[in-house]
PDB file of C-alpha atoms and ligand atoms in Angstrom:
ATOM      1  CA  UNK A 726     -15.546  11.767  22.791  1.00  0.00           C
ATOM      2  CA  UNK A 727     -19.199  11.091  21.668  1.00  0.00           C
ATOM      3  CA  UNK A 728     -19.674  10.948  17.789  1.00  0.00           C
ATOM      4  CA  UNK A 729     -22.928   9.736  15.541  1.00  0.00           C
ATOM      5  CA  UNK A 730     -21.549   7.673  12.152  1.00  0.00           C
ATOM      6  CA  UNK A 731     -24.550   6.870   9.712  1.00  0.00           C
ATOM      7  CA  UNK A 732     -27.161   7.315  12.970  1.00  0.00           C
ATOM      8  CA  UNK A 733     -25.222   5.394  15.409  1.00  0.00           C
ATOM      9  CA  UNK A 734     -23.943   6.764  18.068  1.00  0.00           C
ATOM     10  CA  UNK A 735     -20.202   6.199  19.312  1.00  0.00           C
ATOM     11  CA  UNK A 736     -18.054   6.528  21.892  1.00  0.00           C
ATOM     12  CA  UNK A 737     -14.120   7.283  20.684  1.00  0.00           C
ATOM     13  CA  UNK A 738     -11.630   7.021  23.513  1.00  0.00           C
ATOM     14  CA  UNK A 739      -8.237   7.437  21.745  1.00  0.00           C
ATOM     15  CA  UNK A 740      -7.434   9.807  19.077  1.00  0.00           C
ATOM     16  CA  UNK A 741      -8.157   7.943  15.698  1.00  0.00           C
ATOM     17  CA  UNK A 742      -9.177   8.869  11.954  1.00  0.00           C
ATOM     18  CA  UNK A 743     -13.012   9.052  10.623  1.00  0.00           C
ATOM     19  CA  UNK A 744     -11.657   6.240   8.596  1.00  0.00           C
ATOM     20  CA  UNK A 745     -10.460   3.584  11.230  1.00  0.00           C
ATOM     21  CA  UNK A 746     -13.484   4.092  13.356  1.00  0.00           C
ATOM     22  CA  UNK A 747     -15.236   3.292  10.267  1.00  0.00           C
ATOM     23  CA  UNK A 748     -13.803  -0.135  10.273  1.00  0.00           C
ATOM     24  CA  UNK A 749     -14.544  -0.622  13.727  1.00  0.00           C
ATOM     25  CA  UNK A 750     -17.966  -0.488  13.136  1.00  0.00           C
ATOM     26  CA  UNK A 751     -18.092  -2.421  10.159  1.00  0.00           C
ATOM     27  CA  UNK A 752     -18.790  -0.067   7.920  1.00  0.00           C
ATOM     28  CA  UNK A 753     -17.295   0.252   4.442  1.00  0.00           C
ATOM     29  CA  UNK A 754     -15.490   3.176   2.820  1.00  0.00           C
ATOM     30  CA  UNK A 755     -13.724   3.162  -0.236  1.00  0.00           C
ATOM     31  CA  UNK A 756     -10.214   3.595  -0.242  1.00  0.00           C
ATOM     32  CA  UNK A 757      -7.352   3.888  -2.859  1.00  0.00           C
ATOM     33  CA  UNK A 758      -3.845   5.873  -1.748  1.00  0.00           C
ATOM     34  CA  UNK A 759      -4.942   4.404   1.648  1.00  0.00           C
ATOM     35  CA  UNK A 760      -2.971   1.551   3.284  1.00  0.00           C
ATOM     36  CA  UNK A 761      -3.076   0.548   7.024  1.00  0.00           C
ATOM     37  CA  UNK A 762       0.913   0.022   7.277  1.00  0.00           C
ATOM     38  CA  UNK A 763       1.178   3.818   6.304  1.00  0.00           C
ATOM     39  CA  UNK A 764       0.999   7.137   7.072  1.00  0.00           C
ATOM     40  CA  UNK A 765      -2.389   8.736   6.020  1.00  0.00           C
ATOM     41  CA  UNK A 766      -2.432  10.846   3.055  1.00  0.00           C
ATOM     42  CA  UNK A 767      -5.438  11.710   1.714  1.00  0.00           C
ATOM     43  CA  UNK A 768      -4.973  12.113  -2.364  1.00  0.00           C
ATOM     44  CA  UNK A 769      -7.026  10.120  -4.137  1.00  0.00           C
ATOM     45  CA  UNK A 770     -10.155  11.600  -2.001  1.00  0.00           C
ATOM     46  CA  UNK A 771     -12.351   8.632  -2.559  1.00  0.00           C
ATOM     47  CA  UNK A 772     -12.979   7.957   0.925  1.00  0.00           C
ATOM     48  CA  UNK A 773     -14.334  10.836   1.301  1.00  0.00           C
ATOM     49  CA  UNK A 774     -17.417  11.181   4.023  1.00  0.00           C
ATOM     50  CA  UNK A 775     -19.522  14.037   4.891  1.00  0.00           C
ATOM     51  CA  UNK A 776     -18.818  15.517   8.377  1.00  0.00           C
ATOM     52  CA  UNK A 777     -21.116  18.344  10.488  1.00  0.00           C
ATOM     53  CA  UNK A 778     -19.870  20.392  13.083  1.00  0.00           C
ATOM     54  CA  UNK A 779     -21.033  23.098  15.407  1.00  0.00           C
ATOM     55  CA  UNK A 780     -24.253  23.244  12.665  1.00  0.00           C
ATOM     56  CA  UNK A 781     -21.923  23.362   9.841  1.00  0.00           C
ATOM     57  CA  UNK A 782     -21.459  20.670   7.129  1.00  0.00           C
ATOM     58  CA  UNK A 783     -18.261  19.518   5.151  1.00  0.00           C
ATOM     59  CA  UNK A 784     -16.958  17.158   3.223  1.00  0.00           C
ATOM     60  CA  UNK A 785     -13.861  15.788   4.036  1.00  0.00           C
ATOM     61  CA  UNK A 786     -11.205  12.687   3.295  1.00  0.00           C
ATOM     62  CA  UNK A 787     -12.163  10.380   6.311  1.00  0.00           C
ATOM     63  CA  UNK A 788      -8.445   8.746   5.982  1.00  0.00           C
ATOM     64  CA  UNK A 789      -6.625  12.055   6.985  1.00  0.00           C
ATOM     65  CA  UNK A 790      -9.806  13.739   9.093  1.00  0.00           C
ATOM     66  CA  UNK A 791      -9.384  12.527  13.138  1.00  0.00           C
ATOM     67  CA  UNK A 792     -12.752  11.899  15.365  1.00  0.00           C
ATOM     68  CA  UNK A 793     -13.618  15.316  17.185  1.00  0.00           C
ATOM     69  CA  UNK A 794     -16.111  15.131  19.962  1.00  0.00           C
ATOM     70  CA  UNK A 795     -19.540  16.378  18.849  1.00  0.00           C
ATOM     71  CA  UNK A 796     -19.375  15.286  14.891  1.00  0.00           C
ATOM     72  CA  UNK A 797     -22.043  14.077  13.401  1.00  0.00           C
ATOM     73  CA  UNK A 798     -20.643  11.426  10.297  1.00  0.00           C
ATOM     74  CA  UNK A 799     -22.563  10.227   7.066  1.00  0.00           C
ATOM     75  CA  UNK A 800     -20.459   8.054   5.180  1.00  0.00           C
ATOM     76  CA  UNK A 801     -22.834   7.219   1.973  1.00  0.00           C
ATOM     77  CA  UNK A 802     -25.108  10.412   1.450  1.00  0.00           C
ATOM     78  CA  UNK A 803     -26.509  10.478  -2.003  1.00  0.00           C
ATOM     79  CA  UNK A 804     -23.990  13.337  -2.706  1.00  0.00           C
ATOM     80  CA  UNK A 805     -20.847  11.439  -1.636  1.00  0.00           C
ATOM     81  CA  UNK A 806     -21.992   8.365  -3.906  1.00  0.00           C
ATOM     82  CA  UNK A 807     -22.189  10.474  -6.578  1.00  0.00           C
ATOM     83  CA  UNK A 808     -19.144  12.699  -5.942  1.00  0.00           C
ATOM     84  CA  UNK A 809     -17.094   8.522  -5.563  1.00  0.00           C
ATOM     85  CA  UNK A 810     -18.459   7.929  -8.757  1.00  0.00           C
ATOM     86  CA  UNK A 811     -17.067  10.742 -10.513  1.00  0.00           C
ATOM     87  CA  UNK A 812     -13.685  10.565  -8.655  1.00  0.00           C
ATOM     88  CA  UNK A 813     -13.454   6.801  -9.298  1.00  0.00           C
ATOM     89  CA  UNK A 814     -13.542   7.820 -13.344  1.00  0.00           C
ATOM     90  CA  UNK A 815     -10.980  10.275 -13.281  1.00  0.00           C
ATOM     91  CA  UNK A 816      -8.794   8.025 -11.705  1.00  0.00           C
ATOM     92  CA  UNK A 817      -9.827   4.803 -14.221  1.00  0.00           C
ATOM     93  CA  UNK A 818      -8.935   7.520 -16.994  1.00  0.00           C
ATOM     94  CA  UNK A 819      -5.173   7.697 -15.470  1.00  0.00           C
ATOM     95  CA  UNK A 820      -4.683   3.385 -15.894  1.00  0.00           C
ATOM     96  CA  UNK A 821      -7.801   2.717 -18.327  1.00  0.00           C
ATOM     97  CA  UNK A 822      -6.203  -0.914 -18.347  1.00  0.00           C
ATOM     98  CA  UNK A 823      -6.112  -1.592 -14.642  1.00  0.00           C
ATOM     99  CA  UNK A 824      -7.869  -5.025 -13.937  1.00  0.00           C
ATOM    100  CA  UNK A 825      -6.773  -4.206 -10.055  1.00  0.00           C
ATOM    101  CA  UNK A 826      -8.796  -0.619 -10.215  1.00  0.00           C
ATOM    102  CA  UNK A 827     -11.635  -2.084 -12.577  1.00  0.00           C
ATOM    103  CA  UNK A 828     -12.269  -4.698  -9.602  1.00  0.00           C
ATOM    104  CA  UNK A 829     -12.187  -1.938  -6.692  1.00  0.00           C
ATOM    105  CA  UNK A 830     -14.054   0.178  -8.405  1.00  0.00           C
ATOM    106  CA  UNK A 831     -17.058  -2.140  -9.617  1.00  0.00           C
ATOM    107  CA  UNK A 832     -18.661  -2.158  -6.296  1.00  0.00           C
ATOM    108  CA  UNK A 833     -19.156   1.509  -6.519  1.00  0.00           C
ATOM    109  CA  UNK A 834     -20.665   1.024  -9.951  1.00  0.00           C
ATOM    110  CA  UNK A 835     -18.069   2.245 -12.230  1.00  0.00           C
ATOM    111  CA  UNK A 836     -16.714   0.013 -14.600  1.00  0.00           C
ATOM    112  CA  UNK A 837     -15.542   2.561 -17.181  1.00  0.00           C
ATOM    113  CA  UNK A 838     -14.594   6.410 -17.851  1.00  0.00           C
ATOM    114  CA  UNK A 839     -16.125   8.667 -19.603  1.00  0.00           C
ATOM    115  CA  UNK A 840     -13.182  11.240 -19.309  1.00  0.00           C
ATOM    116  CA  UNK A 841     -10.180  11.326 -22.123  1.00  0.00           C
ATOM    117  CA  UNK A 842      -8.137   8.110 -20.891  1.00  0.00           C
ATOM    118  CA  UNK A 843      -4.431   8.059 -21.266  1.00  0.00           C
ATOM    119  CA  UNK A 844      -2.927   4.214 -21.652  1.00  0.00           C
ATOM    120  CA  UNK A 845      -1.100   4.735 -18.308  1.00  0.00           C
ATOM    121  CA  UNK A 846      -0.986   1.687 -15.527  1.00  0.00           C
ATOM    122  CA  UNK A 847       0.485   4.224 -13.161  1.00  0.00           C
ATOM    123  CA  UNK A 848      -1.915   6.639 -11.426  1.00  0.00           C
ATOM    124  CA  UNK A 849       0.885   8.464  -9.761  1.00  0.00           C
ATOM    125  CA  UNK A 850      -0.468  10.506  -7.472  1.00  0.00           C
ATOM    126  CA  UNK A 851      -1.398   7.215  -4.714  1.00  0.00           C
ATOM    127  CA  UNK A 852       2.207   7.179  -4.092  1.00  0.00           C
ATOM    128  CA  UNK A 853       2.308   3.834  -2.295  1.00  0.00           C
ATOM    129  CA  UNK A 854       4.870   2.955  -3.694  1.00  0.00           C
ATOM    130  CA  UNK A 855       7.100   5.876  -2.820  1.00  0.00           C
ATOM    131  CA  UNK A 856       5.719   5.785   0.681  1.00  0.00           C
ATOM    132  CA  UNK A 857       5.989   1.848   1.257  1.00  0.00           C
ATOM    133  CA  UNK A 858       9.585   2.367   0.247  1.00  0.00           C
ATOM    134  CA  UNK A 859      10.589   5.665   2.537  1.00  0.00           C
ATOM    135  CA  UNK A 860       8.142   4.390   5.551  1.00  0.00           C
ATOM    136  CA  UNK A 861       8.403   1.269   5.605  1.00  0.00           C
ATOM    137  CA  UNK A 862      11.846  -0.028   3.688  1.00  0.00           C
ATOM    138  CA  UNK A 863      13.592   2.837   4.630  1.00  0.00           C
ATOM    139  CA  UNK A 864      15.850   3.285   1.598  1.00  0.00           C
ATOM    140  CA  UNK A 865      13.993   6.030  -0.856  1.00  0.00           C
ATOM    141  CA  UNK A 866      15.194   4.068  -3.916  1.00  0.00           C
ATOM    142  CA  UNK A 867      12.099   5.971  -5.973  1.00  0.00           C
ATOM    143  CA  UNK A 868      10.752   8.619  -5.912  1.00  0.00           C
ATOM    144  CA  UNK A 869       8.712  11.209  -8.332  1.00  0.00           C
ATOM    145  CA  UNK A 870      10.865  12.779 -10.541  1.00  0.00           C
ATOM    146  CA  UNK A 871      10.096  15.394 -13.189  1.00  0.00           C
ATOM    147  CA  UNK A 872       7.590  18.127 -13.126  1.00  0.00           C
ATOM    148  CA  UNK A 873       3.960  18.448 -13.862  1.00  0.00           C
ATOM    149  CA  UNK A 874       2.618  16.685 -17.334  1.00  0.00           C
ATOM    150  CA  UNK A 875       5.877  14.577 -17.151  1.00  0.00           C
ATOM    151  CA  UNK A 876       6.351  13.775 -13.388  1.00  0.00           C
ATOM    152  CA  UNK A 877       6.414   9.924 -13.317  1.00  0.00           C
ATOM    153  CA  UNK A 878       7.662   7.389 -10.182  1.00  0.00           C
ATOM    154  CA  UNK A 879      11.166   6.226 -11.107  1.00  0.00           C
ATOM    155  CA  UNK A 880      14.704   5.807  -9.921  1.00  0.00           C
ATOM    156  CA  UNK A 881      17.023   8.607  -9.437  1.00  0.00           C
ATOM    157  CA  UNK A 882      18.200   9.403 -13.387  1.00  0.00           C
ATOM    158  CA  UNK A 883      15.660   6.765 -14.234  1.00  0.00           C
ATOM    159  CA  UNK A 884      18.382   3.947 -14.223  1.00  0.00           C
ATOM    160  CA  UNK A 885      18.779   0.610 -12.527  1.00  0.00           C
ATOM    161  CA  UNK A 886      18.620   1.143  -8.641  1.00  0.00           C
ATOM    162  CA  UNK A 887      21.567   0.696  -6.983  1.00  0.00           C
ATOM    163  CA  UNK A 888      19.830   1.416  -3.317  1.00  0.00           C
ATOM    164  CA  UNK A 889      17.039  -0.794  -4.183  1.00  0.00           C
ATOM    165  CA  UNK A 890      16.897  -4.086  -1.943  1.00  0.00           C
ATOM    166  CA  UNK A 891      14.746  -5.611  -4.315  1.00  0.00           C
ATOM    167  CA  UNK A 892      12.102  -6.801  -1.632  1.00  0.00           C
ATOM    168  CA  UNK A 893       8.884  -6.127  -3.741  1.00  0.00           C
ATOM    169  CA  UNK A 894       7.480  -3.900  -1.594  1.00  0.00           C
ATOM    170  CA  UNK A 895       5.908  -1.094  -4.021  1.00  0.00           C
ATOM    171  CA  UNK A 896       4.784  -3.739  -6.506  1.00  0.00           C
ATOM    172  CA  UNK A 897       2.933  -5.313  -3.858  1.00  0.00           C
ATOM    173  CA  UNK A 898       0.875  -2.414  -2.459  1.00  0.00           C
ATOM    174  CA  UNK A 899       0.727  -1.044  -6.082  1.00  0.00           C
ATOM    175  CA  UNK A 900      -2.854  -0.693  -6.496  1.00  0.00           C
ATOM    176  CA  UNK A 901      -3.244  -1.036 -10.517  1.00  0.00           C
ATOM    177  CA  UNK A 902      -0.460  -3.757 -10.555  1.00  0.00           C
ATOM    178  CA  UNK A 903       1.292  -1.649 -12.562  1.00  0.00           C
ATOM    179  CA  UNK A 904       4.625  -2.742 -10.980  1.00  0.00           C
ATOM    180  CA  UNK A 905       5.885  -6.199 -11.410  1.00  0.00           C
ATOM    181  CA  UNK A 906       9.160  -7.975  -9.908  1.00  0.00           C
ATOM    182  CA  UNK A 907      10.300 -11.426 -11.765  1.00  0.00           C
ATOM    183  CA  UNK A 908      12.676 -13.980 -10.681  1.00  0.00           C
ATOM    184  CA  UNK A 909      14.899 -15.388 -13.571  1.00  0.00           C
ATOM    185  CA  UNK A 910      18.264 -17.469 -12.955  1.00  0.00           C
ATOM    186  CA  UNK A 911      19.862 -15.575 -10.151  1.00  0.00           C
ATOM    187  CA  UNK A 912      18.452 -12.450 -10.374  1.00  0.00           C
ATOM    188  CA  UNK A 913      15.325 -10.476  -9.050  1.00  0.00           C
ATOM    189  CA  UNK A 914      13.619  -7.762 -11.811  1.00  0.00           C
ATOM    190  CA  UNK A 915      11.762  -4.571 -10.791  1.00  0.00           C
ATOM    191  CA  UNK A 916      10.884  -4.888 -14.104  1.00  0.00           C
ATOM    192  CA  UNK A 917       8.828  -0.779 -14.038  1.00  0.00           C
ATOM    193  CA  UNK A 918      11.804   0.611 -12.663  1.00  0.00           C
ATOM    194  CA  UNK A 919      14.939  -1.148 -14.992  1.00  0.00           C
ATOM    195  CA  UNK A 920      16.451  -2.306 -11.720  1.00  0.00           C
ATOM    196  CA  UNK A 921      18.181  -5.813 -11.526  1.00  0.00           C
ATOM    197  CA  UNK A 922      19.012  -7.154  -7.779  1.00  0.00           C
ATOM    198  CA  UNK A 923      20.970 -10.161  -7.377  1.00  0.00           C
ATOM    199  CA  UNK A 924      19.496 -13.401  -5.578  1.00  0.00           C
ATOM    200  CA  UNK A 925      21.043 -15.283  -2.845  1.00  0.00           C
ATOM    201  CA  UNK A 926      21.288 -19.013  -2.057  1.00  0.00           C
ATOM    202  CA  UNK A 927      19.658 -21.136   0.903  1.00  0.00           C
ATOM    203  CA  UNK A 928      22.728 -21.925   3.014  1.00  0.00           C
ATOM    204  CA  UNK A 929      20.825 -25.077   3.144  1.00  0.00           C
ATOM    205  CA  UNK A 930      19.060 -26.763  -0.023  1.00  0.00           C
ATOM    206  CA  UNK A 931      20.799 -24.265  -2.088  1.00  0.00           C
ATOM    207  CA  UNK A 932      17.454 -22.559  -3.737  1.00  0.00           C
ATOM    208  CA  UNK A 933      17.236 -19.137  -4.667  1.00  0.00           C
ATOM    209  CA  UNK A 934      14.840 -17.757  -1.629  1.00  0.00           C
ATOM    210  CA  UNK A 935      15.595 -13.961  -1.448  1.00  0.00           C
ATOM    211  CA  UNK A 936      17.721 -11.297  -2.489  1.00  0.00           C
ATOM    212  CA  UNK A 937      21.308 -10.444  -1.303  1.00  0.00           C
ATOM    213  CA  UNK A 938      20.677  -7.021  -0.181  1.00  0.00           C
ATOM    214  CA  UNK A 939      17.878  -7.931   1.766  1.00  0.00           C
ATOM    215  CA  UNK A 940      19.269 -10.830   3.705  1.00  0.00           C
ATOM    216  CA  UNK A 941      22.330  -7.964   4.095  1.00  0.00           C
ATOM    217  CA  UNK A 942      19.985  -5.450   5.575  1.00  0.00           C
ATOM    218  CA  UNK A 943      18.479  -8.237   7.918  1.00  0.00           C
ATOM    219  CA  UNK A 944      21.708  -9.258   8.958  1.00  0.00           C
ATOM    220  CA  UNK A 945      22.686  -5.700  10.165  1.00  0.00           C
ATOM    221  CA  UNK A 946      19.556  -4.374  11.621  1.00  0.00           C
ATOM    222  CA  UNK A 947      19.039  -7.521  13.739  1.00  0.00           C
ATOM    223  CA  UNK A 948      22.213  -9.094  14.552  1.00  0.00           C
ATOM    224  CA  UNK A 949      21.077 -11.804  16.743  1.00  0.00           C
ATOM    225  CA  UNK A 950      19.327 -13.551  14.630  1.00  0.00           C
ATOM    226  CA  UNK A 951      19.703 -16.576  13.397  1.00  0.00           C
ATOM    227  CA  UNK A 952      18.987 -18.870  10.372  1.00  0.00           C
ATOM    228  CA  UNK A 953      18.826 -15.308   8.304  1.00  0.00           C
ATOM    229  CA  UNK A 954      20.704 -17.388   6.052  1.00  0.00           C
ATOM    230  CA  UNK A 955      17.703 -20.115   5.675  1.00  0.00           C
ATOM    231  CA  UNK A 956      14.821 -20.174   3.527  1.00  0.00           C
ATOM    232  CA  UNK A 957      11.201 -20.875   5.126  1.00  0.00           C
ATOM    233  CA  UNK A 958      11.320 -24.366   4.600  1.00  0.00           C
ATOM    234  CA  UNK A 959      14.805 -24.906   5.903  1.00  0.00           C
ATOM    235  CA  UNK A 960      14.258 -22.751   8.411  1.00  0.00           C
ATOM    236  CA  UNK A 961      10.896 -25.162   9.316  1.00  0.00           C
ATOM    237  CA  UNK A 962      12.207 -28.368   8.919  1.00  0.00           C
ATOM    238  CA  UNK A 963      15.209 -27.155  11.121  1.00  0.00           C
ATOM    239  CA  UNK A 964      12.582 -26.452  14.424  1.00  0.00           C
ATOM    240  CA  UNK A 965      11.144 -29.561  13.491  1.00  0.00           C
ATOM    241  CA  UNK A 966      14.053 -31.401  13.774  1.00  0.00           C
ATOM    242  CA  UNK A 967      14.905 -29.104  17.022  1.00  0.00           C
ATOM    243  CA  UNK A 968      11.431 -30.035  18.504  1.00  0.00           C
ATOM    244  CA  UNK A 969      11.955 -33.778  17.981  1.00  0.00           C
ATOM    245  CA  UNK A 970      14.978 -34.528  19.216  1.00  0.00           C
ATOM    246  CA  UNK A 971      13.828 -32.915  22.973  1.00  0.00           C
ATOM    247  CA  UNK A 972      11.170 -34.767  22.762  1.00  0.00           C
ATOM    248  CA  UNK A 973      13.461 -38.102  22.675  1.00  0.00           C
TER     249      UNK A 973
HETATM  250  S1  LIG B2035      -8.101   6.888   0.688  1.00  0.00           S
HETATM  251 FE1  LIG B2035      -8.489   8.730   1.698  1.00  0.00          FE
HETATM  252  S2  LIG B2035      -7.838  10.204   0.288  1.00  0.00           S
HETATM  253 FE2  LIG B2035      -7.277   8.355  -0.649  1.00  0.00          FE
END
């Protein structure tokens, strides 16, 4: 396949998004509900690029959109900048308080809304979170509950997980920080979603180093592994010790 991106030609040999052949040549698109690790999705429609086909123009999300021979890509028309601009408001509006969004969003210019904010940290509609923990975790211990106005992320009756593994996951790829996990004596807070998970030992020095339903989960889906039981350090100083004593 033979495409032009911002006047350079390319050539595309395997099926892949607007978006990742983007990166390939170095050139920058903003993203948001985007993450690499997941499935494409294609809601927050800031990476949007403008895309003409068979003598007819679009606009279209370049994170969902594959390469099709014959396009001809502009990723930064005057129109798109303008159309970023006004998309990277509405979502500031949704988390007004968002340090994390306030930094992505500077280098497109926007630093504040001029729409009717509501003092919200979650923008909902990313869904990371929800993804990270289907795709990735595999356990679907949130979801979105509720229905229109009131549809929010949360736990199943909004009460403390009992599925979740407590591994950090959606806080992590949460993109206004709006999720935040705390250690404290021996147990592990999701502290959006009310859920508590218990920490486990180092078999070794004895420090708290993960959670209990995680090293449980390891422990089952690869069986023939070992030091599961070991935090990073132990688990270190144990090759070290391994790698010295062949060398005697
Ligand atoms: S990053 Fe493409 S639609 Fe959100």
């Amino acid at each position: 396949m033979k495409v032009t991106i911002d006047g350079q030609e390319a050539k595309v040999q395997e099926e892949k998004t607007i978006l990742e052949l983007a990166i390939e040549l170095g050139i920058d698109i903003p993203t948001l509900c985007h993450h690499d690790g997941l499935e494409p999705y294609g809601a927050c429609r800031l990476c949007i690029v403008e895309i003409e086909k068979n003598g007819e123009k679009s606009l279209d999300t370049s994170c969902t959109r594959y390469v099709e021979d014959g396009m001809v890509i502009k990723t930064a028309t005057k129109e798109i900048v303008e159309r970023r601009k006004l998309i990277a408001e509405l979502i500031l509006a949704r988390a007004p308080g968002s340090k994390e969004l306030k930094e992505r969003f500077e280098k497109l210019g926007v630093t504040k809304s001029r729409f009717e904010s509501k003092d919200n940290d979650c923008l909902l509609y990313c869904g990371r979170c929800v993804r990270v923990c289907k795709e990735k975790v595999g356990i679907e211990a949130i979801s979105f509950v509720g229905r229109g106005y009131d549809t929010k992320v949360d736990t199943p009756f909004s009460i403390d997980s009992d599925v979740c593994i407590g591994c950090g996951s959606c806080a992590e790829i949460c993109p206004t920080g709006a999720i935040k996990v705390r250690d404290e004596g021996s147990n592990r807070y999701i502290e959006y979603f009310n859920t508590k998970v218990e920490l486990i030992e180092c078999k070794e020095c004895g420090k708290f180093f993960s959670t209990k339903k995680i090293i449980e989960k390891l422990k089952k889906e690869f069986p023939h592994l070992s030091d599961i039981d070991l935090c990073e350090t132990c688990k270190k100083n144990k090759k070290m010790k391994k790698f010295w004593r062949a060398k005697r």
